[in-house]
Tab-separated table of C-alpha atoms in Angstrom:
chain	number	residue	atom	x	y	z
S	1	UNK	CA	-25.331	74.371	-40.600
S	2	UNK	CA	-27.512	76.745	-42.784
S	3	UNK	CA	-30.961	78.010	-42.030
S	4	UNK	CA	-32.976	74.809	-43.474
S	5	UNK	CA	-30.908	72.375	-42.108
S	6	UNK	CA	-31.166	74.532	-38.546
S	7	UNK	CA	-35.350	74.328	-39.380
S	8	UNK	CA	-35.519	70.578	-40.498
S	9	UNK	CA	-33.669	69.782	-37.081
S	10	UNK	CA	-36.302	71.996	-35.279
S	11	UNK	CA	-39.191	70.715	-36.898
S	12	UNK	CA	-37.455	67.080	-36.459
S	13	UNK	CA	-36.964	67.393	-32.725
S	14	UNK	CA	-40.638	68.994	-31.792
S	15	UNK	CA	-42.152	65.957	-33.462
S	16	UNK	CA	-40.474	63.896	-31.297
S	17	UNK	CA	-41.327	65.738	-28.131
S	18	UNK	CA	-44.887	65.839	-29.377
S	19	UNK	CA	-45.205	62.088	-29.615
S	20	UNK	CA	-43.492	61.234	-26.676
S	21	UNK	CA	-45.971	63.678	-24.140
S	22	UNK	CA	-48.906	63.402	-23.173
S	23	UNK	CA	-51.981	64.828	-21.851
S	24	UNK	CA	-52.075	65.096	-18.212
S	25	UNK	CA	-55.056	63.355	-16.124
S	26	UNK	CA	-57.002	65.211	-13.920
S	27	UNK	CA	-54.988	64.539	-10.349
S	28	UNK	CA	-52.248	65.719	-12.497
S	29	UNK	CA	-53.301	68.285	-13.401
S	30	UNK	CA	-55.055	69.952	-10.106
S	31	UNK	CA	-51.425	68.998	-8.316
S	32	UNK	CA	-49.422	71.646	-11.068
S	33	UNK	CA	-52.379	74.390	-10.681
S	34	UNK	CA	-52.245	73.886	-6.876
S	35	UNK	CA	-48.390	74.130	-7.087
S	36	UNK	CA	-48.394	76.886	-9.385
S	37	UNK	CA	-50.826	78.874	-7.495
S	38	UNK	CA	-48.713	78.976	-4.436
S	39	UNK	CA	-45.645	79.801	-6.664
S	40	UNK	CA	-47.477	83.202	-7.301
S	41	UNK	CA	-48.652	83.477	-4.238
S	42	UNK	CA	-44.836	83.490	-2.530
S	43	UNK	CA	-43.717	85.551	-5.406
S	44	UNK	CA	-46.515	88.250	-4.862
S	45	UNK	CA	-46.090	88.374	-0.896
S	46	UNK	CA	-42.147	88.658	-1.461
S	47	UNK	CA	-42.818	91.197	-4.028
S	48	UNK	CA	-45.101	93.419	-1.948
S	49	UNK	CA	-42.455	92.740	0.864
S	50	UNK	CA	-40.181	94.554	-0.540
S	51	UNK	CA	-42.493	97.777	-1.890
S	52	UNK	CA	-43.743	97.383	1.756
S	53	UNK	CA	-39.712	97.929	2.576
S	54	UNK	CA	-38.920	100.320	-0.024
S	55	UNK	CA	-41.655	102.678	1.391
S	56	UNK	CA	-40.904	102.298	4.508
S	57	UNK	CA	-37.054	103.606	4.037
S	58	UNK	CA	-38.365	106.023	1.796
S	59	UNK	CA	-37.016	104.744	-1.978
């Protein structure tokens, strides 16, 4: 498979996700920010966990 045939396919296959989705309603959409804000928020606290550790021992 050259490079056109590899872009054709590409350009082929985003069309077809780009019909198929759809914009998300408002529920929707407050449930993924809600769920994505506490995804940072455990990802912060672990991070600062482990400076918090790391100074402690003295790294």
């Amino acid at each position: 498979m050259n490079v056109q045939e590899s872009f054709n396919k590409f350009i082929k296959d985003s069309k077809r996700v780009l019909k198929v989705s759809r914009k998300p309603d408002r529920q929707e959409y407050i449930e993924l920010a809600k769920v994505t804000s506490i995804g940072v928020v455990i990802v912060g606290v672990i991070g600062f966990a482990i400076f918090l550790l790391g100074s402690l021992i003295g790294l």
